[in-house]
Amino acid sequence: EAQAFLNPSMDHLNDPMLLSDIRKAVEIIRSHVEKGSRICVYGDYDVDGITATVLLQDYLKSCGVRCLRYIPRRIEDGYGLSRETIQGLYDQGATLLITVDCGITAVEEAKLCKALGMDLVITDHHECKEVLPNAAAVVDPHRPDGGYPHKDLSGVGVAFKLASALCGSQEEVLDAYADMVCLGTVADVMPMRGENRVFVTQGLKALNRCHRPGLAALMKECDCAPNSITASSIGFMLAPRINAAGRMEKIDLATELFLTKDPERATYLAKALCDMHL
């Protein structure tokens, strides 16, 4: 146990299939992919929610899926699912809604999805209430009827597990998205034990050889020296600037920061986030 704590490795990750309903979630998503459905990933406006949304949408798009994303506006929409947004996404042609970092209390919203004929897959990491939403699948490590051994997953950690279950390889997905899983886990102040130590260890390595122009530009703008990113750098330098986008109703700046491949655009986005933070 001490060795696992001090030297976390991929061998210490739990099988995603241990999560309740994850097999159902995979089956439903694959059936919509085969039908060519329009899928929407519905997230949250903090770092954990943003990284979870970007990770899952980007992974699905890499598989050729027609995938929208929606992150609520903090003031106008509030936290979590809303009836108006669900209706709007349905009107845009979305027939499958996948939540990340939210949805575990969306009992009434799940009823609306069912009435519309829209499938709902919930992935969340918050504590469950007495009644779970009547969704096609509810994936949450805190489910009272589940036996997942690690309860401290962040929202992006659960999104990572779903992407890994779809892919069939945790190593492959973590290689592509370790930086995002690390950012969300640290920013959401998740306990540094169990699988989270693997995510942060691998993520810090990825951040220190950063391949995303947006994150590289943000590090430079924050005066984070190359090859010196730590969990403290994330908690006190990077995360507050990404969070600023959600607080200032400019969430697209943060999502684009993760996805842009244009160094000039990356510099602009990083400066914009830093200006908002100040």
CSV table of C-alpha atoms in Angstrom, one decimal, residues 84-184:
chain,number,residue,atom,x,y,z
A,84,GLU,CA,-35.2,25.1,-21.0
A,85,THR,CA,-31.8,23.9,-22.1
A,86,ILE,CA,-32.8,20.3,-22.6
A,87,GLN,CA,-35.7,21.5,-24.8
A,88,GLY,CA,-33.3,23.7,-26.8
A,89,LEU,CA,-30.8,20.9,-27.3
A,90,TYR,CA,-33.6,18.5,-28.4
A,91,ASP,CA,-34.8,21.2,-30.9
A,92,GLN,CA,-31.2,21.2,-32.3
A,93,GLY,CA,-31.5,17.5,-33.0
A,94,ALA,CA,-29.7,16.0,-30.0
A,95,THR,CA,-31.2,12.5,-29.2
A,96,LEU,CA,-28.6,11.6,-26.5
A,97,LEU,CA,-27.5,13.8,-23.6
A,98,ILE,CA,-24.4,12.9,-21.6
A,99,THR,CA,-23.8,14.8,-18.4
A,100,VAL,CA,-20.4,15.3,-16.9
A,101,ASP,CA,-19.8,16.7,-13.4
A,102,CYS,CA,-23.5,17.2,-12.9
A,103,GLY,CA,-26.9,15.5,-13.1
A,104,ILE,CA,-27.1,13.2,-10.1
A,105,THR,CA,-30.0,15.3,-8.6
A,106,ALA,CA,-31.8,15.9,-11.9
A,107,VAL,CA,-34.9,13.9,-11.2
A,108,GLU,CA,-37.4,16.2,-12.9
A,109,GLU,CA,-35.1,16.9,-15.8
A,110,ALA,CA,-34.7,13.2,-16.4
A,111,LYS,CA,-38.5,12.9,-16.6
A,112,LEU,CA,-38.5,15.6,-19.4
A,113,CYS,CA,-35.8,13.8,-21.4
A,114,LYS,CA,-37.9,10.6,-21.2
A,115,ALA,CA,-41.0,12.5,-22.3
A,116,LEU,CA,-39.1,13.9,-25.3
A,117,GLY,CA,-37.7,10.6,-26.2
A,118,MET,CA,-34.2,11.8,-25.5
A,119,ASP,CA,-31.8,9.3,-23.9
A,120,LEU,CA,-30.0,10.6,-20.9
A,121,VAL,CA,-26.7,9.2,-19.5
A,122,ILE,CA,-25.6,10.8,-16.3
A,123,THR,CA,-22.0,10.8,-15.1
A,124,ASP,CA,-21.3,12.7,-11.9
A,125,HIS,CA,-19.1,12.5,-8.8
A,126,HIS,CA,-21.3,14.3,-6.2
A,127,GLU,CA,-23.1,12.5,-3.4
A,128,CYS,CA,-26.3,10.8,-4.4
A,129,LYS,CA,-29.7,11.7,-2.9
A,130,GLU,CA,-32.2,9.1,-1.8
A,131,VAL,CA,-33.8,9.0,-5.3
A,132,LEU,CA,-31.7,8.6,-8.4
A,133,PRO,CA,-32.9,10.2,-11.7
A,134,ASN,CA,-34.7,7.8,-14.0
A,135,ALA,CA,-32.0,8.0,-16.7
A,136,ALA,CA,-30.8,5.4,-19.2
A,137,ALA,CA,-27.6,5.1,-17.1
A,138,VAL,CA,-26.4,6.8,-13.9
A,139,VAL,CA,-22.6,6.5,-13.4
A,140,ASP,CA,-21.4,7.8,-10.1
A,141,PRO,CA,-18.9,6.3,-7.7
A,142,HIS,CA,-21.1,7.3,-4.8
A,143,ARG,CA,-24.0,5.2,-5.8
A,144,PRO,CA,-25.2,3.3,-2.7
A,145,ASP,CA,-25.8,0.2,-4.7
A,146,GLY,CA,-22.3,0.3,-6.3
A,147,GLY,CA,-19.1,-1.2,-5.2
A,148,TYR,CA,-16.5,1.0,-6.9
A,149,PRO,CA,-13.5,1.0,-4.7
A,150,HIS,CA,-12.4,4.6,-5.2
A,151,LYS,CA,-15.0,7.2,-4.2
A,152,ASP,CA,-12.9,10.2,-4.7
A,153,LEU,CA,-13.0,10.6,-8.4
A,154,SER,CA,-13.5,14.1,-9.8
A,155,GLY,CA,-16.1,14.8,-12.5
A,156,VAL,CA,-13.3,14.6,-15.1
A,157,GLY,CA,-12.2,11.4,-13.5
A,158,VAL,CA,-15.6,9.8,-14.1
A,159,ALA,CA,-15.6,11.2,-17.7
A,160,PHE,CA,-12.2,9.6,-18.2
A,161,LYS,CA,-13.5,6.3,-17.0
A,162,LEU,CA,-16.4,6.5,-19.4
A,163,ALA,CA,-14.1,7.3,-22.3
A,164,SER,CA,-11.8,4.5,-21.3
A,165,ALA,CA,-14.7,2.0,-21.2
A,166,LEU,CA,-15.7,3.1,-24.7
A,167,CYS,CA,-12.1,2.9,-25.9
A,168,GLY,CA,-11.2,-0.3,-24.1
A,169,SER,CA,-7.9,1.1,-22.9
A,170,GLN,CA,-7.3,3.4,-19.9
A,171,GLU,CA,-3.6,3.8,-20.9
A,172,GLU,CA,-4.6,5.1,-24.4
A,173,VAL,CA,-7.1,7.6,-23.1
A,174,LEU,CA,-4.8,8.8,-20.2
A,175,ASP,CA,-2.0,9.3,-22.7
A,176,ALA,CA,-4.2,11.7,-24.6
A,177,TYR,CA,-5.9,13.5,-21.8
A,178,ALA,CA,-3.7,13.1,-18.6
A,179,ASP,CA,-3.3,16.9,-18.5
A,180,MET,CA,-7.1,17.5,-18.4
A,181,VAL,CA,-7.7,14.8,-15.8
A,182,CYS,CA,-4.9,16.2,-13.6
A,183,LEU,CA,-6.2,19.8,-13.9
A,184,GLY,CA,-9.8,18.9,-13.0
